[in-house]
Each structure stands twice: as structure tokens, then as C-alpha cells.
XYZ file of C-alpha atoms in Angstrom:
689
model
C -11.160 -16.999 52.657
C -10.689 -13.558 52.015
C -7.844 -14.039 49.735
C -9.378 -16.445 47.743
C -12.388 -14.378 46.939
C -9.998 -11.652 46.183
C -8.083 -13.506 43.342
C -11.562 -14.768 42.071
C -12.686 -10.898 41.995
C -9.699 -10.197 40.010
C -9.675 -13.191 37.700
C -13.542 -12.178 37.358
C -12.331 -8.673 36.417
C -9.693 -9.571 33.859
C -12.152 -12.024 32.046
C -14.981 -9.163 31.823
C -12.541 -6.736 30.622
C -11.108 -9.238 28.162
C -14.379 -10.396 26.950
C -15.991 -6.721 26.813
C -12.839 -5.778 24.779
C -12.741 -8.759 22.211
C -16.573 -7.938 21.586
C -15.944 -4.256 21.266
C -13.036 -4.943 18.723
C -14.739 -7.544 16.313
C -17.865 -5.097 16.780
C -15.733 -2.248 15.324
C -14.424 -4.434 12.518
C -17.806 -5.783 11.539
C -19.078 -2.266 11.682
C -16.824 -0.928 9.507
C -16.799 -3.426 7.113
C -20.533 -2.513 6.737
C -19.919 0.768 6.491
C -17.555 0.451 3.846
C -20.065 -1.706 1.891
C -22.969 0.426 2.511
C -20.822 3.772 1.458
C -19.666 1.657 -1.994
C -23.273 0.836 -2.600
C -24.452 4.510 -2.074
C -21.421 5.748 -4.363
C -21.658 3.463 -7.725
C -25.506 2.175 -7.147
C -23.931 -0.998 -7.434
C -26.967 -3.289 -7.242
C -28.958 -1.688 -9.738
C -26.150 -1.523 -12.520
C -25.743 -4.159 -15.176
C -22.469 -6.303 -14.966
C -20.591 -4.082 -17.692
C -21.276 -1.084 -15.522
C -20.321 -2.507 -12.437
C -17.136 -3.485 -14.069
C -16.388 0.128 -15.236
C -16.067 1.199 -11.536
C -12.685 -0.672 -11.670
C -10.322 1.881 -12.556
C -6.721 1.448 -13.683
C -4.687 -1.571 -12.598
C -7.685 -2.773 -10.415
C -9.379 -3.636 -13.436
C -6.497 -6.190 -14.434
C -6.649 -7.967 -10.929
C -10.363 -8.394 -11.452
C -10.192 -9.463 -14.949
C -8.038 -12.546 -13.818
C -10.374 -13.423 -11.194
C -13.152 -13.333 -13.582
C -10.948 -15.980 -15.982
C -10.434 -18.419 -13.202
C -14.007 -18.704 -12.390
C -14.617 -19.227 -16.235
C -11.934 -21.770 -16.372
C -13.043 -25.434 -16.956
C -11.279 -26.260 -13.630
C -8.962 -24.569 -11.201
C -5.774 -26.535 -12.399
C -6.536 -25.291 -15.835
C -7.287 -22.067 -14.951
C -3.833 -21.514 -12.949
C -2.169 -22.915 -15.836
C -3.772 -20.601 -18.030
C -2.531 -17.613 -15.740
C 1.066 -18.969 -15.420
C 1.637 -19.211 -19.150
C -0.771 -16.294 -20.592
C -0.800 -15.577 -23.823
C -4.151 -13.758 -24.372
C -3.672 -10.358 -22.337
C -0.533 -8.338 -24.044
C 0.307 -8.932 -27.646
C 3.564 -10.750 -28.529
C 4.252 -11.781 -25.059
C 3.852 -14.773 -22.735
C 3.852 -13.450 -19.151
C 3.272 -15.864 -15.941
C 0.571 -13.211 -14.657
C 0.289 -14.825 -11.243
C 4.552 -14.097 -10.579
C 4.080 -10.945 -12.499
C 1.011 -9.183 -11.063
C 0.915 -11.077 -7.464
C -2.573 -12.888 -8.287
C -2.429 -14.892 -5.233
C -5.291 -12.927 -3.758
C -7.545 -13.999 -6.769
C -6.311 -17.560 -6.424
C -7.393 -17.844 -3.059
C -10.587 -16.073 -3.565
C -11.895 -18.354 -6.644
C -11.120 -21.265 -4.726
C -13.426 -20.046 -2.057
C -15.866 -18.870 -4.146
C -16.241 -22.397 -5.987
C -15.750 -24.439 -2.933
C -18.127 -22.776 -0.563
C -20.700 -23.251 -2.903
C -21.635 -19.594 -3.238
C -22.429 -19.709 -7.343
C -25.950 -20.166 -6.373
C -26.070 -17.742 -3.758
C -24.017 -14.661 -4.498
C -22.686 -12.990 -7.829
C -18.880 -13.515 -8.009
C -18.575 -9.441 -7.835
C -19.849 -9.267 -4.550
C -18.236 -12.275 -3.243
C -15.108 -10.835 -4.130
C -15.515 -6.982 -2.872
C -17.090 -8.909 0.167
C -13.672 -10.495 1.071
C -11.899 -7.469 0.867
C -14.229 -5.399 2.768
C -13.995 -8.131 5.276
C -10.408 -8.259 5.435
C -10.619 -4.234 6.087
C -12.767 -5.339 9.172
C -9.757 -7.440 10.316
C -7.492 -4.515 9.836
C -9.824 -2.208 12.172
C -9.779 -4.932 15.028
C -6.236 -5.391 14.660
C -5.483 -2.125 15.406
C -8.283 -1.791 18.045
C -6.189 -4.681 19.569
C -2.745 -3.152 19.385
C -3.756 0.256 21.003
C -5.611 -2.035 23.494
C -2.837 -4.023 24.434
C -0.275 -1.239 24.629
C -2.418 0.929 26.888
C -4.351 -1.745 28.852
C -7.887 -0.297 28.008
C -10.362 -0.807 25.372
C -11.033 2.880 25.246
C -7.917 3.517 23.284
C -9.423 0.984 20.682
C -12.458 2.702 20.158
C -10.457 6.169 19.778
C -8.009 4.524 17.356
C -11.383 3.380 15.359
C -12.661 6.602 15.490
C -9.666 8.609 14.004
C -9.222 6.159 11.523
C -12.747 6.368 9.999
C -12.665 10.199 10.260
C -9.300 10.374 8.512
C -10.329 8.039 5.876
C -8.936 9.891 3.143
C -5.570 9.666 4.521
C -5.535 6.008 5.998
C -6.883 4.262 3.318
C -7.034 3.576 -0.755
C -10.150 0.968 -0.332
C -12.413 4.191 -1.426
C -10.228 4.744 -4.838
C -9.882 1.164 -5.732
C -10.907 -2.063 -4.262
C -8.638 -4.918 -5.552
C -5.539 -3.080 -4.689
C -3.053 -5.378 -3.652
C -2.150 -3.104 -0.402
C -6.016 -3.793 0.401
C -5.562 -7.332 0.549
C -1.763 -6.914 2.273
C -2.007 -4.481 5.076
C -4.653 -6.314 6.975
C -2.147 -9.176 7.606
C 0.754 -6.704 8.330
C -1.808 -5.216 11.084
C -2.344 -8.502 12.683
C 1.430 -8.622 12.414
C 2.147 -5.956 14.621
C -0.480 -6.631 16.868
C 1.000 -10.214 17.399
C 4.235 -8.477 17.651
C 3.235 -5.943 20.324
C 2.060 -8.885 22.323
C 5.220 -10.843 21.927
C 7.756 -8.408 22.597
C 5.693 -7.495 26.146
C 8.133 -8.559 29.235
C 5.530 -9.828 31.617
C 3.751 -12.205 28.828
C 2.929 -15.545 30.131
C 4.319 -18.632 27.912
C 1.324 -19.644 26.145
C 0.182 -16.074 24.972
C 3.683 -15.528 24.006
C 3.274 -19.286 21.870
C 0.057 -17.902 20.233
C 1.636 -14.448 19.687
C 4.654 -16.160 18.085
C 2.620 -18.209 15.759
C 0.587 -15.184 14.933
C 3.335 -13.119 13.587
C 4.865 -16.501 11.723
C 1.477 -16.842 9.754
C 0.835 -13.247 8.911
C 4.452 -12.211 8.149
C 4.394 -15.045 5.312
C 0.785 -14.331 4.223
C 1.810 -10.586 3.880
C 4.576 -11.855 2.175
C 2.528 -13.201 -0.104
C -0.182 -10.718 -1.103
C 2.060 -7.915 -1.950
C 5.148 -7.876 -4.266
C 6.546 -4.532 -1.888
C 5.906 -6.275 1.374
C 9.399 -7.185 2.062
C 10.566 -3.596 1.809
C 8.137 -2.749 4.608
C 9.284 -5.842 6.472
C 12.859 -4.402 6.076
C 12.004 -1.033 7.823
C 10.690 -3.311 10.678
C 13.694 -5.274 11.057
C 15.814 -2.206 11.148
C 13.692 -1.028 13.802
C 14.207 -4.712 15.758
C 17.828 -4.143 15.300
C 17.828 -0.650 16.829
C 15.709 -1.938 19.733
C 18.428 -4.815 20.263
C 21.265 -2.693 19.667
C 20.204 -0.450 22.799
C 19.296 -3.263 24.614
C 16.018 -2.515 24.889
C 14.399 -5.808 24.436
C 15.403 -9.474 25.073
C 17.612 -10.493 22.115
C 16.512 -14.015 21.938
C 13.134 -12.657 21.103
C 14.374 -10.015 18.206
C 16.343 -13.203 17.026
C 13.110 -15.468 16.685
C 11.824 -12.872 14.661
C 14.920 -12.627 12.277
C 14.344 -16.504 11.665
C 10.599 -15.927 10.917
C 11.857 -13.397 8.289
C 13.789 -16.012 6.980
C 11.384 -19.020 6.661
C 9.005 -16.732 5.249
C 11.320 -15.303 2.530
C 12.354 -19.060 1.529
C 8.701 -20.259 1.462
C 7.547 -17.263 -0.314
C 10.357 -17.657 -3.024
C 9.299 -21.086 -3.671
C 6.056 -20.437 -3.870
C 6.451 -17.426 -6.190
C 8.173 -19.264 -8.778
C 11.465 -18.740 -7.466
C 10.989 -15.130 -7.301
C 14.214 -13.507 -7.576
C 13.406 -10.200 -6.317
C 13.210 -11.690 -2.738
C 16.979 -13.054 -2.941
C 18.139 -9.514 -3.758
C 15.961 -7.976 -1.144
C 17.417 -5.795 1.460
C 15.460 -7.955 4.093
C 17.194 -10.800 3.293
C 20.857 -9.579 3.453
C 20.071 -7.417 6.648
C 18.799 -10.733 8.173
C 21.456 -12.803 6.889
C 23.782 -9.825 8.220
C 22.199 -10.111 11.891
C 22.645 -13.296 12.244
C 26.286 -13.736 10.858
C 27.033 -10.516 13.302
C 25.588 -12.440 16.162
C 27.934 -15.169 15.898
C 30.844 -13.008 15.549
C 29.808 -10.528 18.813
C 31.165 -11.062 21.910
C 29.814 -9.801 25.417
C 28.389 -6.583 23.923
C 26.099 -5.949 26.810
C 28.688 -5.507 29.442
C 29.141 -1.826 30.368
C 32.968 -1.661 29.822
C 34.410 1.176 27.858
C 35.668 -2.045 25.319
C 32.398 -3.216 24.903
C 30.920 0.228 24.056
C 33.568 0.835 21.527
C 32.630 -2.866 20.164
C 28.778 -1.652 20.056
C 30.093 1.236 17.437
C 31.873 -1.235 15.637
C 29.100 -3.809 15.594
C 26.860 -1.091 13.749
C 29.333 -0.660 10.932
C 29.541 -4.468 10.775
C 26.043 -4.961 10.382
C 25.740 -2.528 7.509
C 29.286 -3.698 5.934
C 28.110 -7.130 5.620
C 24.442 -6.253 4.430
C 25.586 -4.121 1.789
C 28.331 -6.730 0.553
C 25.887 -9.521 0.631
C 23.065 -7.871 -1.080
C 25.974 -6.674 -4.197
C 27.072 -10.133 -3.834
C 23.445 -11.835 -4.595
C 22.510 -9.123 -7.022
C 25.773 -9.956 -9.060
C 25.421 -13.821 -8.856
C 21.095 -13.964 -8.845
C 20.038 -13.234 -12.189
C 17.282 -10.516 -11.786
C 15.435 -7.582 -13.293
C 17.369 -4.590 -12.315
C 14.779 -2.127 -12.138
C 16.903 0.966 -13.756
C 13.990 3.000 -13.536
C 13.441 2.994 -9.723
C 16.993 4.078 -9.088
C 16.876 6.752 -11.768
C 13.546 7.949 -10.267
C 15.421 7.865 -6.753
C 18.309 9.838 -8.229
C 16.099 12.571 -9.660
C 13.590 12.685 -6.693
C 16.827 13.590 -4.155
C 17.981 16.191 -6.601
C 21.280 13.840 -7.688
C 20.116 14.191 -11.358
C 18.040 15.219 -14.121
C 16.504 13.681 -16.452
C 14.122 14.141 -20.056
C 13.049 10.062 -19.774
C 9.490 9.924 -20.055
C 8.793 7.104 -17.421
C 10.812 8.272 -14.914
C 9.275 12.142 -15.281
C 5.664 10.468 -15.273
C 6.242 8.289 -11.751
C 7.525 11.802 -10.444
C 4.271 13.300 -11.689
C 2.245 10.618 -9.686
C 0.699 11.967 -6.403
C 1.722 9.358 -4.249
C 5.310 9.617 -5.205
C 5.515 13.198 -4.410
C 6.062 15.015 -1.254
C 2.770 15.584 0.989
C 0.788 18.388 0.485
C -0.293 21.045 3.280
C -3.868 19.820 3.101
C -2.794 16.475 4.440
C -1.368 17.863 7.962
C -4.146 20.237 7.682
C -6.791 17.645 7.633
C -5.024 15.783 10.177
C -4.561 18.509 12.609
C -8.521 19.442 12.048
C -9.522 16.159 13.455
C -6.905 16.583 16.263
C -4.925 13.678 15.379
C -1.721 15.304 14.842
C -1.422 17.412 17.914
C -2.058 14.292 20.291
C 0.296 12.066 17.793
C 3.353 14.612 18.414
C 2.249 14.912 22.114
C 2.654 11.349 22.791
C 5.546 10.554 20.485
C 7.560 13.653 21.965
C 6.993 11.858 25.610
C 7.689 8.139 24.679
C 10.721 9.444 22.499
C 12.078 11.092 25.233
C 11.335 8.175 27.831
C 12.876 6.087 25.352
C 16.106 8.120 24.990
C 16.228 8.600 28.892
C 16.420 4.723 28.712
C 19.075 4.425 25.952
C 21.339 6.718 28.087
C 20.758 4.819 31.291
C 21.897 1.605 29.225
C 24.828 3.078 28.019
C 25.759 3.910 31.536
C 25.617 0.436 32.605
C 22.299 0.785 34.531
C 20.475 -2.819 34.351
C 16.793 -3.072 33.085
C 14.352 -3.022 35.816
C 12.372 -6.364 35.624
C 8.906 -5.120 36.621
C 8.023 -1.224 35.799
C 5.083 -0.168 38.363
C 2.884 2.798 37.362
C 4.755 4.928 40.247
C 8.257 4.955 38.182
C 6.770 7.045 35.286
C 9.239 5.094 32.883
C 7.037 4.627 29.899
C 9.985 4.321 27.735
C 11.091 0.859 29.778
C 8.401 -1.314 27.882
C 10.066 -3.176 24.782
C 6.899 -2.824 22.824
C 6.521 0.741 23.295
C 10.355 1.327 22.210
C 9.509 -0.648 19.265
C 6.590 1.470 17.912
C 8.291 4.657 18.671
C 11.451 3.688 16.787
C 9.062 2.100 14.077
C 6.726 5.131 13.777
C 9.636 7.767 13.362
C 11.123 5.527 10.212
C 7.530 5.301 8.887
C 7.219 8.966 9.382
C 10.197 9.659 7.434
C 9.538 7.834 4.700
C 6.162 9.396 4.411
C 7.558 12.965 4.624
C 9.328 11.859 0.914
C 6.809 9.725 -0.584
C 2.778 10.717 -0.051
C 1.946 7.443 -0.887
C 3.556 5.946 2.166
C 1.082 7.909 4.387
C -1.476 5.176 3.928
C 0.976 3.001 6.072
C 1.785 5.303 8.481
C -1.277 7.143 9.117
C -3.037 4.142 10.754
C -0.535 3.721 13.090
C -0.414 7.628 13.938
C -4.056 6.909 15.049
C -3.099 3.916 17.057
C -0.293 5.697 18.561
C -1.866 8.709 19.885
C -4.886 6.700 20.953
C -2.649 4.441 23.292
C -1.078 7.518 24.681
C -3.722 9.615 25.650
C -5.516 6.485 27.158
C -2.396 5.230 29.122
C -1.944 6.121 32.780
C 1.776 5.565 32.220
C 2.343 7.977 29.741
C 1.169 10.778 31.979
C 2.800 9.941 34.765
C 5.941 9.521 32.892
C 5.066 13.451 32.122
C 4.279 14.150 35.900
C 7.479 12.649 36.582
C 9.149 15.285 34.569
C 7.239 18.114 35.492
C 7.712 16.927 39.443
C 4.174 17.560 40.158
C 3.608 17.410 43.838
C 0.211 19.286 44.452
C -2.181 16.677 43.521
C -1.041 12.608 43.943
C 0.255 12.272 40.408
C -1.052 8.390 40.062
C -4.493 9.490 40.787
C -4.206 12.609 38.355
C -2.839 9.985 35.522
C -5.757 7.528 36.082
C -8.071 10.347 35.710
C -6.563 11.953 32.667
C -6.313 8.638 30.840
C -10.178 8.547 31.362
C -10.824 12.271 31.116
C -8.774 13.045 27.762
C -9.796 10.422 25.522
C -13.795 10.793 26.715
C -13.417 14.610 25.420
C -11.933 13.827 22.607
C -14.499 11.129 21.951
C -17.074 13.205 22.385
C -15.735 16.222 20.436
C -15.431 13.958 17.508
C -18.616 12.395 17.878
C -20.330 15.882 17.791
C -18.372 17.186 14.756
C -17.883 14.212 12.531
C -20.803 11.506 13.112
C -23.155 13.632 11.447
C -21.009 14.331 8.321
C -20.380 10.540 8.177
C -24.541 9.761 7.893
C -24.957 12.260 5.384
C -22.404 10.621 3.482
C -23.958 7.487 3.520
C -27.029 8.797 2.939
C -26.429 10.702 -0.084
C -26.777 8.981 -3.290
C -23.762 9.622 -5.454
C -24.325 9.357 -9.309
C -21.265 7.593 -11.188
C -22.097 6.813 -14.524
C -19.684 6.877 -17.729
C -22.010 6.457 -20.624
C -19.247 7.145 -23.080
C -17.051 4.206 -21.704
C -20.176 1.959 -21.511
C -20.680 2.929 -25.319
C -17.273 2.043 -26.477
C -17.079 -1.183 -24.351
C -20.503 -2.280 -25.914
C -18.934 -1.415 -29.086
C -16.100 -3.616 -28.913
C -17.537 -6.679 -27.714
C -20.196 -6.370 -30.667
C -18.213 -5.066 -33.486
C -14.621 -5.849 -33.235
C -13.272 -9.336 -34.401
C -12.296 -11.585 -32.008
C -8.493 -11.588 -33.087
C -8.562 -7.550 -32.753
C -5.388 -6.392 -30.767
C -6.015 -2.688 -28.974
C -3.628 0.168 -28.552
C -4.272 3.170 -26.248
C -3.574 4.424 -22.716
C -2.601 1.806 -20.063
C -5.616 2.644 -17.937
C -8.108 2.198 -20.589
C -6.551 -1.187 -21.936
C -6.947 -2.561 -18.291
C -10.598 -1.433 -18.456
C -11.065 -2.990 -21.990
C -9.083 -6.290 -20.984
C -11.676 -6.478 -18.039
C -14.828 -5.854 -19.676
C -14.796 -7.230 -23.230
C -11.691 -9.763 -22.625
C -9.866 -8.472 -25.727
C -6.038 -8.481 -26.225
C -4.114 -5.163 -25.642
C -0.643 -3.874 -26.301
C -0.023 -2.546 -22.894
C -1.139 -2.760 -19.125
C -1.158 -0.409 -16.155
C 1.520 -2.094 -14.261
C 4.735 -0.274 -13.266
C 7.083 -3.371 -12.162
C 8.086 -4.602 -15.417
C 10.367 -2.430 -17.725
C 9.474 -4.325 -20.819
C 5.653 -3.025 -19.858
C 6.900 0.386 -19.140
C 8.802 1.037 -22.554
C 5.372 -0.081 -24.326
C 3.474 2.324 -22.386
C 5.889 5.193 -23.246
C 5.984 3.965 -27.091
C 2.288 3.618 -27.309
C 1.372 7.265 -25.555
C 3.490 8.419 -28.558
C -0.117 8.750 -29.862
C -0.509 11.930 -28.265
C 2.707 13.260 -29.255
C 4.004 15.695 -32.204
C 5.319 12.942 -34.194
C 4.728 11.930 -37.833
C 1.376 9.269 -39.135
C 4.230 6.931 -40.567
C 6.325 6.764 -37.099
C 2.855 6.140 -35.150
C 1.984 3.471 -37.500
C 5.272 1.681 -37.254
C 5.030 1.769 -33.495
C 1.569 0.428 -33.393
C 2.259 -2.176 -36.100
C 5.383 -3.448 -34.223
C 3.026 -4.620 -31.345
C 0.676 -6.073 -33.727
C -1.939 -3.542 -32.907
C -5.112 -3.797 -35.143
C -7.426 -0.642 -33.350
C -6.401 2.553 -31.762
C -8.380 4.206 -29.412
C -7.474 7.955 -28.796
C -8.883 9.451 -25.631
C -10.268 13.213 -25.302
C -9.571 14.002 -21.937
C -5.523 12.925 -22.632
C -5.551 14.850 -25.906
C -7.160 17.692 -24.631
C -5.738 17.425 -21.024
C -5.467 21.050 -18.829
C -3.595 19.604 -16.119
C -3.139 21.361 -12.832
C 0.492 21.045 -12.733
C 2.081 22.474 -15.705
C 4.740 20.356 -17.042
C 2.811 17.222 -15.734
C 0.525 16.199 -18.154
C 1.134 13.032 -20.727
C 1.792 15.358 -23.777
C 3.796 17.588 -22.115
C 6.109 14.499 -21.070
C 6.161 13.221 -24.221
C 7.514 16.601 -25.934
C 10.385 16.901 -23.444
C 11.307 13.555 -24.021
C 11.443 13.742 -27.749
C 13.316 17.107 -27.825
C 9.862 19.138 -29.031
C 10.190 21.732 -26.518
C 11.452 24.994 -27.308
C 12.355 27.725 -24.549
C 12.399 31.498 -25.532
C 13.054 34.267 -22.958
C 12.275 31.964 -20.010
C 9.012 30.829 -21.648
C 8.918 27.080 -22.971
C 6.648 25.943 -25.807
C 6.336 22.673 -27.902
C 7.809 22.873 -31.395
C 7.848 20.324 -33.924
C 7.240 20.090 -37.571
C 4.666 17.777 -37.147
C 1.214 18.461 -35.552
C 0.279 16.602 -32.509
C -0.925 13.167 -33.736
C -4.171 13.056 -31.656
C -5.330 16.499 -33.198
C -4.622 15.484 -36.973
C -6.023 12.215 -37.128
C -9.392 13.983 -36.460
C -8.762 16.106 -39.487
C -9.415 13.058 -41.821
C -6.867 14.115 -44.389
C -3.513 12.564 -45.980
C -1.535 10.905 -44.830
C -3.414 10.122 -41.903
C -6.426 8.415 -43.854
C -4.161 6.436 -45.255
C -2.769 4.453 -42.111
C -6.004 4.663 -40.069
C -9.701 4.235 -41.036
C -11.976 5.826 -38.236
C -14.662 3.163 -36.978
C -16.215 4.751 -33.948
C -16.507 7.707 -31.807
C -18.363 9.257 -28.947
C -17.886 12.181 -27.185
C -14.588 11.167 -25.267
C -13.549 8.215 -27.383
C -12.259 7.918 -31.188
C -11.615 4.539 -32.367
C -9.503 3.902 -35.634
C -8.930 0.728 -37.415
C -4.809 0.394 -38.122
C -5.069 -0.134 -42.202
C -2.971 -3.385 -43.124
C -2.851 -2.353 -46.982
C -1.787 1.117 -47.236
C -2.917 3.173 -50.235
C -1.596 6.548 -51.362
C -4.137 7.419 -53.635
C -5.663 10.987 -53.579
């Protein structure tokens, strides 16, 4: 019959749309992974390099992560490898560390298991397997963002636009170019999957099997995300706050939100056990907030009735949740033994202008680019790619619509079961309300710390793309403008196709040639001085040698040579931060004897001085390592508004090169090139002239 035919047609159209959308999402992800791989090859000439030269491309803290992956593959068995990492006394002198817990090495454990279990030893080199997994995850990240904007807008055109904006704004959306093994590169793809699944889960008109699938995906990705990155629970805390606000304003089904809270609790519990009973998870704000919300639900009485008393109780509810959260967090911190990150609290105090400090570590953190407020260039780049203007437009419309809905709830108007395009009420959709609240919270954090932009900008791409491709958004706008001249539904449908097409065409015209040029250009990255230094260490240094120097260089020494070091480029451990500050004194104005005592206290046998730090000409005055050391050591004198460094000793890294007493009595130069000076720390000190 005619009705059956019509039904079959609709089913076929839905299936075709779903099929092509999935193909487009998978293709986008794969193309992005291939693009990253090609760009990496062009940048470092990776395939034509020797192993040592390849390893030097892993800069700073990423060198540490990769070095442990290397160690796992060298171990006689996986169990032995894991044991050596959890009881590691071959990395940092005078310390045994649980590297798996302290550095969140679960990605390396998984990568090494996959490499050995899949029999890839004969097929592919370990380094290619490792970076291949990370690039593959970035492809999943891209596909997840594609799916999120597609689920929200109903058209996969939005997904294509998300991908285009993400790649064009790559300097602000990802740090994969800067460093491959970073924890966030392993973790954020799972967070993107979690948000995609949560978007589907929060939808009103979702069928039960799709809801169950989304629920399972949210569970799996939340737990994996928590295991991959030590800071993941802070991000999930921001998400939990978004869901709490969503629920408080009755914009979503309460049961669904409480199911997500249970996922958080279960993931925290599992992660706590598998991360060697990590106390940081017990004192995390996420646990306190979710527990407070569960408790408040028990105490909550018929809140969502439109009476005056229930509105008063609503305000009390906010107060109740806040009080219980703070109290629980305080109690947990009192009773759970954990390492208090005092430097983080000091950093926040100074950051918000509540205090000033001469502390080297705090000032050094304040000088890190990722912890400063975003520069004007960031907003300029986003405006040039047309992302920022469209994001602001979409955000204003959605935010206004959500605010309207909140006022309707407060005045006691019930939720509409089914929202049609004709209603023009985009804010009534719970998943839209969630994304609006979440993006505002993330954006606020990104305005304070530039490093947060790598979490916020990808969702800007997704939200802006969803908005311009959504007929509902245009319809909401037309309802406010009371458009009468043209049929508003028709115009909304036309605009939701035309606007993204125009944006897509202009982006293609302007940026596609640039991306192609980027891929065809061969960039020269060859650090001959560092290669020579590593070769010397491998050939000449005794097996029991312990090296001292800047943390970044120590990370590279550990990876390329395997020798023991005195410090590491890690900033989540108070003892290591103190070590870094003490070892950095080699660039301060202190006596040879002072430096000798510091180095021998850490059992160092060799000292490496870097010319780039000693003669640093920094763009920001007061942010060079030597300036920060002079401030911390009280070697800064202010004279008529001008400040300069003064001490009765010269700067150690300059004086040691002069080869005169007492420096030659404590240290003997054994190797040097244009960038590095290596000194043996004398065990027997002679003061014969």
C-alpha cells in the first residue's frame, strides 16, 4: 500500500543518511590521521633518521614517557617490565618511584602489550607503532567531534565543517605538533567520545537500544579517560557542574543525570584501585561534588513543583550542595593521607593577584605560556578563520533560548514533550542546553589559562558548525525577529544549507593551498650538537654515571642513553620540583662550593651546562631562568626604578668556563661543543695552585 511504501522510503532515507554520515565521519578521522603522519614525516624527515636522531625529536617531558615504553619492550617479560616501572630506582638518583602511578604510564603499558601481542616486531619499528597509535587516536578524536555536531544538528554537513575548522585552527586545537606522547593526546580522544555519547544519551526522543548503547559508551570512555590522564577528574568535575546546573533548572530528565553521576562514582572507584590506590582521586572535587549531589537528592523534597516554597527550596538546594561539597572535600583531605600540592595553591593565589612571591617554582610556572592568559593573537587567528564570529553568534542565540526556557520553568510552565521546527525553541533540547553551559564554563577557564584553549577550541569548532547547519537555530532567530515576509521554515532550511556551504567554499579557497604547501615543504630539523652530546655520553660516560642539568635535557639523556639523572621535567611532584630548583642553581650567582654541595647531595657525577639557558635573551624580561633564580636568591637590586642582578659571586655557568680556581678544583671539563659544556664533578678536591 501507499502508506507502507512511504514508510519504506523514510526508512531507506534514514539508513542512507546514517550510512553516508558514518562513512564521512570515518573518512574524516582516517584522513586527519594520515595528514598528521605525513606532516610529522615532512617536519622531522623521520624515516631517514637514525634511532638516536629520532628520539631527540621527543622534547621535554614527552621524552620520559617514550623512554619507559622503550624500557618495557626491552624487559625479559611484561610482568618484569611492569615491576621495574613500579619499583623504579634507575631513573632519578636516590629515589625509588612508582613511575606508572606518578607519570600515568597506562598508555605505554597498553602500547607495549599491543606491540608484542600483535606480533608487530617483524613488521614495524617500535617508534612507528607508538606514534601510529597516537595518530590513530587523533583520528578517533576527529570522528567523535564530527558525530557530536551531526547528532546535534541532524546533518553531517556540520561534521564536515567541524573537521575543516579543527584542522585550519590546528595551532589552537591540539598540541600534537609540539609533542606526540603528551598525556592529553592519549586522553582527549576518549573525552570526545564521552561527550558524543553523552549528547546522544541526553536527547529526549532517543529509542531504548540507542540510549543503552550511549550509556555503555559514556561508561567505557569516562573510565578510560580517567586512567589516561592525571588531570582528567578536574575536567569531569567541570562536566559534573554543567550537568548539575542542567538538572537544577529542570532542563533534562533527572534520572539520566543521576545515571551519569553513578558512572563517575564507579569510574573513580575503579581508577582508584587500578592506580595503586591513588589518593588524588579520593580528595578530588569530582568525588565530593557527586557525593554531595547524591546526598542532596535524598534530602530533596518535591522540588520541581511551581510553588513559592519550592522556589525558595531551590535556592537552598544550591546552598546545600555547595556546603556539602566543601565540607566533604575538607574532611577527605583531613583524613586521607595525600601529597598536598602547595605550589598549586600558591600559584593560584599569585595568578589572581591575592599574593606576591619570590618562590622560583611558582614564578617559573607563572611564566609558562600555557598558564598565562590568552594572547590577542589567539583571538585574531580564530577570527581570521571565521570560527570566532560564528561561534559567538551561535552561542548568543542558544544562550538566549536556554535562558528563556529557564524563565519558563521558574514560572511553572511544563516541558514540551515534542518540539517541532515550527516552535523555534532550540533551548528546550537538553543536549543543546548541556553544551551551552559546558562551553561557557570551559571558555571561562580558557580566558584565565591559555593551556585550556586546547580543550575549549575543538568544542568551539563543533558548536559553531552545529549552529550554522541547524535549521532550528535559524528558526529560533526568525521567531524573535517575527519574520513575516518569507516562509520562515523554508528560509531556515535554505540558510542551514547555504551558510555552511559558503563558509566551506571560502575556507577551501583560502586554506587548502596553505595546507598542501605545508605538506609538500621539507623542513630541516637537525640538532647536531645534541646528537654529538648523546653520542659522547653513550661512548664515554661510565655505567654508574649520574647526570645533572636542566630537567628538559635530563629527560632527553634518560631516553637516548638510559643513564641515571638527578631531575625530570615533571611538575606534579613536590620533591622533583624542589630538585629542579636546586639543580637550576647552576645558572645562578652562587659560589662554586655551594653548587658543588648541591650536586653531590644528589650523588651527581657529571654536570651539563647549556649555553641556551646561560646566555638566554628572553622575550619577556623577568621570565628567564636566571632572572627567576636571582629574584628567589635575593640577588636583585633596585636602583632608581631600574633593577639589576648583583652578588659577590659571578654567574656560575659563566665563571666555570674561565677555568680558574676554585672552579677547576671542584669541576673538570671533559667535553664541550657549541651548545653544551660537560664537567666531571671531582670526588677528591685539590686546592693546589
